[in-house]
Coordinates of C-alpha atoms in Angstrom, one line a residue:
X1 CA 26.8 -30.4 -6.9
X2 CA 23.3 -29.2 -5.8
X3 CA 23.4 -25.3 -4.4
X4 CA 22.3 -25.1 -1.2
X5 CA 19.1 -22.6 -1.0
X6 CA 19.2 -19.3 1.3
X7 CA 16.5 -19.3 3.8
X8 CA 14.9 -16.2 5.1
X9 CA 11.6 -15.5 7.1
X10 CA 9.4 -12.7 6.4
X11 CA 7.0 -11.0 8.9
X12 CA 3.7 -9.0 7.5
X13 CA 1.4 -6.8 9.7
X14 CA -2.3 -8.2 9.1
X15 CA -3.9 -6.6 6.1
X16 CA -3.7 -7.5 2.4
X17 CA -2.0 -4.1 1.7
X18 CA 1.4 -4.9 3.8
X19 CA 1.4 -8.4 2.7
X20 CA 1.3 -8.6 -1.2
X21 CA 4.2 -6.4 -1.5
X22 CA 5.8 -8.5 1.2
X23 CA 4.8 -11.8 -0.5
X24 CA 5.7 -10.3 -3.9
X25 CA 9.3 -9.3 -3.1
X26 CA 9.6 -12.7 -1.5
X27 CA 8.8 -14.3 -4.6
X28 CA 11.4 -12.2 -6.5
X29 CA 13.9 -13.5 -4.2
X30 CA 12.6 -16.8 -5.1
X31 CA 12.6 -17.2 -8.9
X32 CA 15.9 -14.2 -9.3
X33 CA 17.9 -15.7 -6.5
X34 CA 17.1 -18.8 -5.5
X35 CA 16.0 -18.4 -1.5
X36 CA 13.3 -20.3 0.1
X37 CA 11.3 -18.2 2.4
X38 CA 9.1 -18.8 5.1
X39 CA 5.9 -16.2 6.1
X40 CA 5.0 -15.7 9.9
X41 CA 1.7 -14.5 10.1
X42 CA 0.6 -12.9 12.9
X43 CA -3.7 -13.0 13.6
X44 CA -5.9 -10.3 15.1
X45 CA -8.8 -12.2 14.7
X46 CA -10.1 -11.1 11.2
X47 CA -11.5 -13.5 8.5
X48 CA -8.5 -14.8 6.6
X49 CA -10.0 -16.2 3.6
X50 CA -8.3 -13.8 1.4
X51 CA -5.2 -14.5 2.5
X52 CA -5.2 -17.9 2.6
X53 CA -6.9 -17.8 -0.9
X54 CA -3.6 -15.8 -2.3
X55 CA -0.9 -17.5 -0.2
X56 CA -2.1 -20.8 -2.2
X57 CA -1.1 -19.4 -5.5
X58 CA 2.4 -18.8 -4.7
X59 CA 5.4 -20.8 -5.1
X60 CA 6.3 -23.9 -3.1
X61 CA 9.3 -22.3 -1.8
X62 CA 7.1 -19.8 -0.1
X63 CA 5.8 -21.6 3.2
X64 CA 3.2 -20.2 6.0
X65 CA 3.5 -20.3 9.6
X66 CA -0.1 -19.2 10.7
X67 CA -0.1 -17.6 14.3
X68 CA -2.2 -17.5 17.0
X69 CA -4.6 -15.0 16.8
X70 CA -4.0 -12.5 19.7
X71 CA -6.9 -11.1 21.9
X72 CA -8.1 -7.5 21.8
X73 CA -10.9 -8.1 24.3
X74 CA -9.1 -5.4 26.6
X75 CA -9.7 -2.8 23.8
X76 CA -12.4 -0.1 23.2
X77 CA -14.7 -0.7 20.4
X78 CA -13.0 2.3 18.7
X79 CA -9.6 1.4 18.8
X80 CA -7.5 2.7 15.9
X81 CA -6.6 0.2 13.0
X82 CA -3.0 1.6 13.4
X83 CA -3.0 0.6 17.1
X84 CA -4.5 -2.7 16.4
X85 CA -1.9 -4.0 13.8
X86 CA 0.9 -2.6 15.8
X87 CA -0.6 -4.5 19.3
X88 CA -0.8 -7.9 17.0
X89 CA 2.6 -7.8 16.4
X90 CA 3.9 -6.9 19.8
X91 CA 1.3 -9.4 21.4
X92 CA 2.7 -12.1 19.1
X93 CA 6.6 -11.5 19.4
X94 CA 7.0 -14.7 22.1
X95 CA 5.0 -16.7 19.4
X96 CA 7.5 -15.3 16.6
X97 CA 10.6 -16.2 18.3
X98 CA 9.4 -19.5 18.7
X99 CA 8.7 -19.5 15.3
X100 CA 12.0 -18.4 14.4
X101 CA 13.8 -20.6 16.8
X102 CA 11.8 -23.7 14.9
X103 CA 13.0 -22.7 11.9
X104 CA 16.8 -22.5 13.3
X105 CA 16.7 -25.8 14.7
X106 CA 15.2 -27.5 11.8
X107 CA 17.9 -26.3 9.1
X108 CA 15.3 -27.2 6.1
X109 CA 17.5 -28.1 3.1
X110 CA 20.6 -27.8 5.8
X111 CA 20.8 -24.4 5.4
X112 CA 20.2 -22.1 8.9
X113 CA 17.9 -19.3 8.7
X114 CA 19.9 -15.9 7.9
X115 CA 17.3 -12.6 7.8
X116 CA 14.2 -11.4 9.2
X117 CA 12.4 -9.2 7.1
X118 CA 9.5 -7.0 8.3
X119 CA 7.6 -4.0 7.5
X120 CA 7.0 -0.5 9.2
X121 CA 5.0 -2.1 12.4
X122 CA 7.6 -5.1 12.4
X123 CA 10.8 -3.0 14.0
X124 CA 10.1 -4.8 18.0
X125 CA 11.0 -7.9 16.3
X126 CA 14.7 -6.9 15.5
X127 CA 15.7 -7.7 18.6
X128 CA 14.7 -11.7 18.0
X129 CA 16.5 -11.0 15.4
X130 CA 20.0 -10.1 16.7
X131 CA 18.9 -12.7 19.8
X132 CA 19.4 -15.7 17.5
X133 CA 22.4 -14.1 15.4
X134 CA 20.3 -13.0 12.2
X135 CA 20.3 -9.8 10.4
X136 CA 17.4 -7.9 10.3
X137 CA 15.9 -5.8 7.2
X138 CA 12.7 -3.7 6.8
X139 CA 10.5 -3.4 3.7
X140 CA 9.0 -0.3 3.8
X141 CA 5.9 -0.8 1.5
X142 CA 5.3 3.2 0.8
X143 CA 6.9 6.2 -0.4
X144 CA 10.6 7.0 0.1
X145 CA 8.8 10.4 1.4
X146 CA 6.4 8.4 4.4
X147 CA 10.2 6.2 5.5
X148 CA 11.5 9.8 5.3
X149 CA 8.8 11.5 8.0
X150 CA 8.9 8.5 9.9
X151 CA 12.7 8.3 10.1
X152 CA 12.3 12.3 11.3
X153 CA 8.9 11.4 13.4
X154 CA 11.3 11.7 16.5
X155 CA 12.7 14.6 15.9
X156 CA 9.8 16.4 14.6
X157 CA 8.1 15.2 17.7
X158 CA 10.9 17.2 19.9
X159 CA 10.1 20.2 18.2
X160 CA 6.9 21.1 17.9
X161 CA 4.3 21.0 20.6
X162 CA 0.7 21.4 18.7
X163 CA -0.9 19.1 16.7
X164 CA 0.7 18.4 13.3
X165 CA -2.5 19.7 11.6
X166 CA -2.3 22.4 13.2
X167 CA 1.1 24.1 12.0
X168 CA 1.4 27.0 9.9
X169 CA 4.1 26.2 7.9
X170 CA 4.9 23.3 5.5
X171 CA 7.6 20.9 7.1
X172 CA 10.7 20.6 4.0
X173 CA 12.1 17.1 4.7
X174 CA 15.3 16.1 2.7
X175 CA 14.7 16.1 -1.1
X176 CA 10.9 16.2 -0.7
X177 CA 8.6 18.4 -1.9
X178 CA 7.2 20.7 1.2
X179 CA 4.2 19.0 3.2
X180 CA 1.3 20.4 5.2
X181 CA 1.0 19.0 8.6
X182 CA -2.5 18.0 7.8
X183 CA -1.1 16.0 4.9
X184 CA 0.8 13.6 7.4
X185 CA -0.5 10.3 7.5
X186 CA -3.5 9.8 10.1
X187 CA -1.8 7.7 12.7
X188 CA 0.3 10.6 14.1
X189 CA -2.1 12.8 13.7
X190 CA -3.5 12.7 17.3
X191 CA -0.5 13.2 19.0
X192 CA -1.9 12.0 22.6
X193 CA -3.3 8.7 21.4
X194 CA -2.2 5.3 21.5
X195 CA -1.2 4.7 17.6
X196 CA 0.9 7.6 17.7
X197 CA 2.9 6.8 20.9
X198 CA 3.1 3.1 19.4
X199 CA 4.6 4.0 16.0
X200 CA 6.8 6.6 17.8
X201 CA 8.6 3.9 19.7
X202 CA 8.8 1.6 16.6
X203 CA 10.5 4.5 14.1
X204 CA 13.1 4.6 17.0
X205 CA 14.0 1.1 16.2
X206 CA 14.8 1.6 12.2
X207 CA 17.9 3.0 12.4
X208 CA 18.8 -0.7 14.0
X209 CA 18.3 -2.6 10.7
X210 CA 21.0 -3.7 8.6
X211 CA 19.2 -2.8 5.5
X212 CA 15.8 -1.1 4.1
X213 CA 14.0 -1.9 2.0
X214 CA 11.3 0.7 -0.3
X215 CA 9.3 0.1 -2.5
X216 CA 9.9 2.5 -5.0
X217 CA 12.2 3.3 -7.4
X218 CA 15.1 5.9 -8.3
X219 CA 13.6 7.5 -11.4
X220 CA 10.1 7.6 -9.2
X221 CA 11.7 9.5 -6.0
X222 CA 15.1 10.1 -7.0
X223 CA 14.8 13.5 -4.6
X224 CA 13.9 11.3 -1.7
X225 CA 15.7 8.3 -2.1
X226 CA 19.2 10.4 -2.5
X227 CA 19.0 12.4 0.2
X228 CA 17.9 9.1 2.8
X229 CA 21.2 7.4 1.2
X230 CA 22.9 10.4 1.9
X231 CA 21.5 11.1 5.9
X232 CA 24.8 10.6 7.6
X233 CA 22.7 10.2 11.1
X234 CA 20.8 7.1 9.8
X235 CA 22.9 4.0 9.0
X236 CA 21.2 1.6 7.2
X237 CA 21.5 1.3 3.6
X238 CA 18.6 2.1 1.5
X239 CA 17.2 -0.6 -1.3
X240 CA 14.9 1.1 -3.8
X241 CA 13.9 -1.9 -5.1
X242 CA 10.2 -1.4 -6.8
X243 CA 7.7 -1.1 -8.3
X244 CA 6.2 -4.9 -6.6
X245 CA 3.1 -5.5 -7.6
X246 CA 0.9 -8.4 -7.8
X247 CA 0.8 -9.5 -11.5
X248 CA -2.9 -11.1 -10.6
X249 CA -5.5 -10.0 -9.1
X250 CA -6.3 -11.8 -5.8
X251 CA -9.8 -13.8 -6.9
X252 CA -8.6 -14.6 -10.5
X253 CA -8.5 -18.3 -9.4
X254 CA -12.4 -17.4 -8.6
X255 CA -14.3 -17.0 -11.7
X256 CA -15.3 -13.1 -12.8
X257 CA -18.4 -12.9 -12.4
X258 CA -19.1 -9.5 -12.5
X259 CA -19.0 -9.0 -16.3
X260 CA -16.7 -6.1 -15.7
X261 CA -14.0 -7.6 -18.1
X262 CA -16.4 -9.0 -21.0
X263 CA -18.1 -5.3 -20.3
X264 CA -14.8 -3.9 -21.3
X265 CA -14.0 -5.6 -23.9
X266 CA -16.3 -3.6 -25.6
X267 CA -15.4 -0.1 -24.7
X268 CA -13.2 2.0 -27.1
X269 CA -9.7 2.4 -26.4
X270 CA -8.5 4.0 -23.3
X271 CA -12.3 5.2 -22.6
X272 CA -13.3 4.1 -19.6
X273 CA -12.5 5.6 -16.0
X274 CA -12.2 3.3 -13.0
X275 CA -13.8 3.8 -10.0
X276 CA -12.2 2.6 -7.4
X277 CA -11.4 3.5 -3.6
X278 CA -9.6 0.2 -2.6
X279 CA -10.7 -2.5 -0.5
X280 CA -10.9 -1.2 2.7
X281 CA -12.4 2.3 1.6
X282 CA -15.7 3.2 2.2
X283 CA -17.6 6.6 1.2
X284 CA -20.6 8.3 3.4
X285 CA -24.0 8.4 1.6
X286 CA -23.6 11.6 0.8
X287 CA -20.7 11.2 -1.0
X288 CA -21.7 8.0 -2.9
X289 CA -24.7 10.5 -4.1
X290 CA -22.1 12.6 -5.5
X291 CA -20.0 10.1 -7.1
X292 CA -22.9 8.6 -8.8
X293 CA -24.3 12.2 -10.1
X294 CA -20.8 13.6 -11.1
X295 CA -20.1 10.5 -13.0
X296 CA -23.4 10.6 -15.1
X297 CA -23.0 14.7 -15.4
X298 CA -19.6 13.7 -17.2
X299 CA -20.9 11.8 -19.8
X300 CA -17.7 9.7 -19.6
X301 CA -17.7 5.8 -19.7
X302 CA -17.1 4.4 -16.6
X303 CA -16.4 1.3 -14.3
X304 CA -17.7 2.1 -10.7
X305 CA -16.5 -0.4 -8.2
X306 CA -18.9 0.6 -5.2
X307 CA -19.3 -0.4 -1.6
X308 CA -21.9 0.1 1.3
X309 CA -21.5 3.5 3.0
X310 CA -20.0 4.4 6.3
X311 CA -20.7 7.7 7.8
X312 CA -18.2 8.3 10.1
X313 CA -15.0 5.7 8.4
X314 CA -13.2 6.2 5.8
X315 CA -11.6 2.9 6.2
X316 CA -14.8 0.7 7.6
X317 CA -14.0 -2.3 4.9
X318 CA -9.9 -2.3 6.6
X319 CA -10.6 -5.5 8.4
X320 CA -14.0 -7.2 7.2
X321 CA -13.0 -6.5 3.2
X322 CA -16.9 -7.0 3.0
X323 CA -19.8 -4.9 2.2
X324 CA -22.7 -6.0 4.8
X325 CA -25.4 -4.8 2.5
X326 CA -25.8 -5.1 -1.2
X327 CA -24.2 -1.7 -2.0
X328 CA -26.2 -1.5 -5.5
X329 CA -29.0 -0.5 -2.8
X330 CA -27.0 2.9 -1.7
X331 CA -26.8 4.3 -5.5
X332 CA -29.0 7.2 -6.2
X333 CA -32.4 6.1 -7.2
X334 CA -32.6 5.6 -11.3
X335 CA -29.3 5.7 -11.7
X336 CA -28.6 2.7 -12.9
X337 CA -30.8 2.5 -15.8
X338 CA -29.8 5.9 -17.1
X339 CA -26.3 5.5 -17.1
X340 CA -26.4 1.7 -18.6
X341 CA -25.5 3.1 -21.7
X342 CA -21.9 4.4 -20.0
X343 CA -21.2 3.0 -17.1
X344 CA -21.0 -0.2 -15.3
X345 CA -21.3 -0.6 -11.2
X346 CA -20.0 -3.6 -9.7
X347 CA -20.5 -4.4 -6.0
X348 CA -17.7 -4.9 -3.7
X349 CA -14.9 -6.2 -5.6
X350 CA -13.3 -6.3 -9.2
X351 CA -9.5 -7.5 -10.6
X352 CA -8.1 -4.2 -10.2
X353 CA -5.1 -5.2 -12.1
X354 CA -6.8 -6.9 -15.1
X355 CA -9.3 -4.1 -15.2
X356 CA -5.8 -1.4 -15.2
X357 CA -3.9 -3.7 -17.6
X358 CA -6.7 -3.4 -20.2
X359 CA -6.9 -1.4 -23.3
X360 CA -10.3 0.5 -22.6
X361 CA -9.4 1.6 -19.3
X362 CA -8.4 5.2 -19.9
X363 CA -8.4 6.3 -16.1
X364 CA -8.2 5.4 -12.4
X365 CA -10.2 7.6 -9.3
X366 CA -8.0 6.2 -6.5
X367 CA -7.6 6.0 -2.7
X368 CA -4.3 6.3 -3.6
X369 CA -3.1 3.3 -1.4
X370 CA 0.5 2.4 -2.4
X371 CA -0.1 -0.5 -4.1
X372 CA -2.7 1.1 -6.2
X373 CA -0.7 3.8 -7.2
X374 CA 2.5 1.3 -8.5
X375 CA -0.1 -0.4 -10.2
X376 CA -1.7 2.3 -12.0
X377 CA 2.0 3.8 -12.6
X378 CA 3.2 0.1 -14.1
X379 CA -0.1 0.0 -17.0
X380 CA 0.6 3.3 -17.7
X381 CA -3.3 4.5 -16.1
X382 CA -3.5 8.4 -15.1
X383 CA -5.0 9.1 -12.0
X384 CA -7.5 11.6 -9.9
X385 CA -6.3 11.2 -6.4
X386 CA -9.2 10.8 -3.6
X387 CA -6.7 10.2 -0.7
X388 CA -8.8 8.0 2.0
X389 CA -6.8 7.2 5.0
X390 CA -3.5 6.2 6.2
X391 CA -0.7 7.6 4.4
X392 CA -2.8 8.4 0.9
X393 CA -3.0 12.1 2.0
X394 CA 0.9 11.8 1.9
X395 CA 1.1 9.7 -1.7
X396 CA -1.3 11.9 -3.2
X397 CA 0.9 14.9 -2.7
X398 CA 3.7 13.3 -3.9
X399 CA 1.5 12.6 -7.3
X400 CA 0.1 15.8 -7.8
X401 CA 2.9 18.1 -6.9
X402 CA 6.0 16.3 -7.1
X403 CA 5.5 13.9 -10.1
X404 CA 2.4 15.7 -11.9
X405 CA 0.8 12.2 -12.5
X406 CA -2.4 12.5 -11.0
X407 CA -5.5 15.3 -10.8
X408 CA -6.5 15.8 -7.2
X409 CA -10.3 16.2 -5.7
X410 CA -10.5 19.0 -3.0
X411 CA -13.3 18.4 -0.6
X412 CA -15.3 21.0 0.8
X413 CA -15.3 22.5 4.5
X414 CA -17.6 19.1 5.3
X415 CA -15.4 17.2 3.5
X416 CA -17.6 16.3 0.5
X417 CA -16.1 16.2 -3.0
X418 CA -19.1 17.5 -5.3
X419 CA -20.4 15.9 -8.0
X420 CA -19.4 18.9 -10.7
X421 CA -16.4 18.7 -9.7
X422 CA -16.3 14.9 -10.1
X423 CA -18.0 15.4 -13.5
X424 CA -14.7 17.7 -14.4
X425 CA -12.1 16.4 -13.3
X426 CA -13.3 12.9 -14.8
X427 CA -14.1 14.9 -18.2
X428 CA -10.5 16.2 -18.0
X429 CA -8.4 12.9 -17.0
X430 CA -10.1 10.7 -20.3
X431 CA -10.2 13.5 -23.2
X432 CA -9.3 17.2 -21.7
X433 CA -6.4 19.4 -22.2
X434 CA -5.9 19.8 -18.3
X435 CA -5.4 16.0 -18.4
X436 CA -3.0 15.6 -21.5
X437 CA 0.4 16.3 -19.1
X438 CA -1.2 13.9 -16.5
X439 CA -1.6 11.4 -19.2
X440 CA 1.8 12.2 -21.0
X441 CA 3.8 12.0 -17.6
X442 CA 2.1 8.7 -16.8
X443 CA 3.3 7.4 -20.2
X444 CA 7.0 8.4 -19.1
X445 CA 6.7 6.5 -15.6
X446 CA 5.7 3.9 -17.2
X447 CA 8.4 3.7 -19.6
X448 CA 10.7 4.3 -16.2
X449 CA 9.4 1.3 -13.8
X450 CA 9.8 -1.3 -16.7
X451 CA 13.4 0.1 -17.3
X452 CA 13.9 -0.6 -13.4
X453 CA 13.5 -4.1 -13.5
X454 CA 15.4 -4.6 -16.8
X455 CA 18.8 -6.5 -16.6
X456 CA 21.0 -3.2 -15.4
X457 CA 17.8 -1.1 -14.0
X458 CA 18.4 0.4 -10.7
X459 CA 16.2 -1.9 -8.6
X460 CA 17.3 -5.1 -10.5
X461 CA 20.8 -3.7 -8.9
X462 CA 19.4 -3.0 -5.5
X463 CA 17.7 -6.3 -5.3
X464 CA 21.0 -8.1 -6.0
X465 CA 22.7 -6.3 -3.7
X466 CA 20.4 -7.1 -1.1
X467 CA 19.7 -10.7 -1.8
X468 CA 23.7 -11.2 -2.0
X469 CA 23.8 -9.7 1.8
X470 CA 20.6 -11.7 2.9
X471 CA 22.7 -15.0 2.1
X472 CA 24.9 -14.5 4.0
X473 CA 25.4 -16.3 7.7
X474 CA 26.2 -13.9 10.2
X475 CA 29.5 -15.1 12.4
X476 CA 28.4 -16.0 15.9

């Protein structure tokens, strides 16, 4: 008798960053548990080639639903990314619960839709959810410490008046390590503007899930994970159920044609550090200056993805993932013929997780975007942290001072990281003594993510757990 599949529908924010983690937890559900799942994509507007190039490399079980794109013509030029992904959700929801209602009617494989899934800027759509008698679940694609200050975002924003960057005293939350104010992630950090006020309302809605969903694991935040299970306020249950990362890099159906990979094919063993800031990160001129000068000052080997400079934007590449210029125009003049010998710079784009996955690459200079970080954690790659945006501040505390796994930059009162300090902290990370714990503790989380997804690992047993509750039909 032929097993009739479990169907649930998965809602990602625009951005590659919320929806490979998304997309790669929907295909463990997929080839572990047998579900079909369908992807509602909302639109702002932005180029989806990306997208649609990766969506086409996953399983046939996993079926789009493209939106319409929304329109932000109402908006200021300088409208916070936060704000933006937040109002393409909201702007979409009648579109989504037609989706959703489609999907109902249409019983594919004559099985009804059971869940919604979303992530952090999902949370208005629960109540489509419980409209057309599905459960709802959140995956939360960040630290157990970032759910933890949003869960507390309320109450935190009951008690103190001032800025966040502004207090005096590190805020303590439950089985975390203490955190600066300024540390919190950058769209509650301007307490009067719309992204904060938006997220605000949307952290109110999580305690209305029936289950979330983190991706992390125990043995990675076993502080944080504990005491969320154990918040007797919040009743959702909690899923550690990482690390999810992509297993290929986005453009390996394209041919590399950077060289990068032939290039380090012939490097020594664990030699070379990568350079790079993610794909929506951009650097000021200045700073690309320094990169460039403390990098040849270190006399390591290294592979320097780089990208055209933004003065004033630390995230300029969020939404148009493109340089506009060639970016090989913005290194330091002479650089790249003296440092041939060493180093490699690539324009724009590499694989990030062949380049981590291979035997020369010794170390990683990261944004420290989650992704990233479970990436660099899986391959077994130390780090130096050079938090960007978003919530990186946030995961780059939890690498330096909870799990020692990372060396940190410190920026000066300008907010420029200089180039001997680049040059020592990259010297340390490949062959210094500074860098032999960072390097050891990687070695040991390592070890600890592929024992989470073995047979009786902690987040094999989460995801069973959840995928048994997804299944099932809720009584009308």
């Amino acid at each position: 008798m032929e097993t009739i599949q479990s169907h649930i529908a998965f809602l990602p924010s625009p951005g590659m960053g919320h929806l490979i983690p998304l997309t790669e937890f929907a295909k463990r559900l997929v080839l572990h548990h047998n579900f079909l799942v369908t992807l509602i994509l909302p639109s702002d507007g932005s180029p989806m080639s990306a997208q649609k190039s990766y969506l086409q490399s996953l399983p046939a079980t996993i079926t789009p639903i493209y939106l319409p794109s929304v329109s932000f013509d109402d908006l200021p030029e300088d409208t916070r990314v936060e704000t933006r992904i937040a109002l393409t959700i909201s702007r979409s929801l009648p579109a989504i619960h037609d989706a959703l209602f489609q999907l109902l009617i249409t019983k594919p494989c004559s099985r009804p839709i059971s869940a919604l899934v979303v992530d952090l800027f999902g949370s208005n759509a629960f109540r489509l959810a419980r409209d057309l008698n599905m459960s709802s679940y959140m995956f939360f694609t960040s630290t157990a410490m970032s759910f933890s200050l949003l869960v507390h975002l309320p109450k935190l924003d009951q008690t103190y008046t001032c800025e966040y960057r502004d207090l005096t005293e590190a805020v303590v939350l439950p089985g975390c390590v203490p955190l600066l104010g300024k540390d919190f992630l950058d769209a509650i950090q301007e307490r009067k503007n719309d992204a904060y006020n938006l997220l605000l309302e949307l952290c109110k809605e999580y305690g209305s899930a029936d289950g979330i969903l983190i991706n992390s694991f125990v043995e990675l935040e076993f502080g944080a994970l504990k005491a969320l299970k154990e918040e007797g306020w919040f009743k959702p249950p909690i899923y550690p159920v990482g690390p999810l990362i992509q297993t290929r890099s986005i453009n390996e159906v394209v041919p590399e044609s950077s060289g990068c990979l032939e290039w380090l094919n012939n490097q020594p063993t664990k030699s070379v550090l990568f350079v790079c800031l993610g794909s929506g990160g951009t650097l000021s001129q200045e700073q690309i200056n320094e990169m460039a000068f403390g990098l040849e000052m270190s006399e390591q080997r290294f592979l320097w993805i780089v990208r055209s400079p933004h003065q004033t934007a630390a995230n300029a590449a969020f939404f148009t993932n493109k340089s506009v210029n060639n970016p090989l125009n913005f290194v330091p003049k002479g650089f790249l013929k003296r440092t041939k010998e060493k180093g490699l710079v690539v324009p724009s784009w590499a694989p990030q997780i062949q380049v981590l996955s291979h035997g020369s690459t010794g170390g990683f200079v990261s944004h420290c975007g989650w992704n990233s970080v479970l990436e660099s954690i899986v391959h077994g790659v130390p780090l130096i942290a050079w938090p960007l945006y978003a919530e990186q501040k946030m995961n780059a505390v939890v690498l330096t001072e909870d799990l020692k796994a990372a060396l940190k930059v410190k920026a000066d009162k300008i907010g420029l990281v200089g180039r001997e300090q680049i040059a020592k902290l990259a010297k340390d990370l490949i062959q210094g003594d500074e860098g032999k714990d960072v390097r050891d503790k990687m070695k040991q989380l390592k070890d600890a993510a592929a024992r989470a997804f073995e047979l009786d690992g902690s987040s094999s047993i989460s995801l069973a757990q959840v995928a048994q509750k997804m299944s099932v039909l809720k009584s009308k």
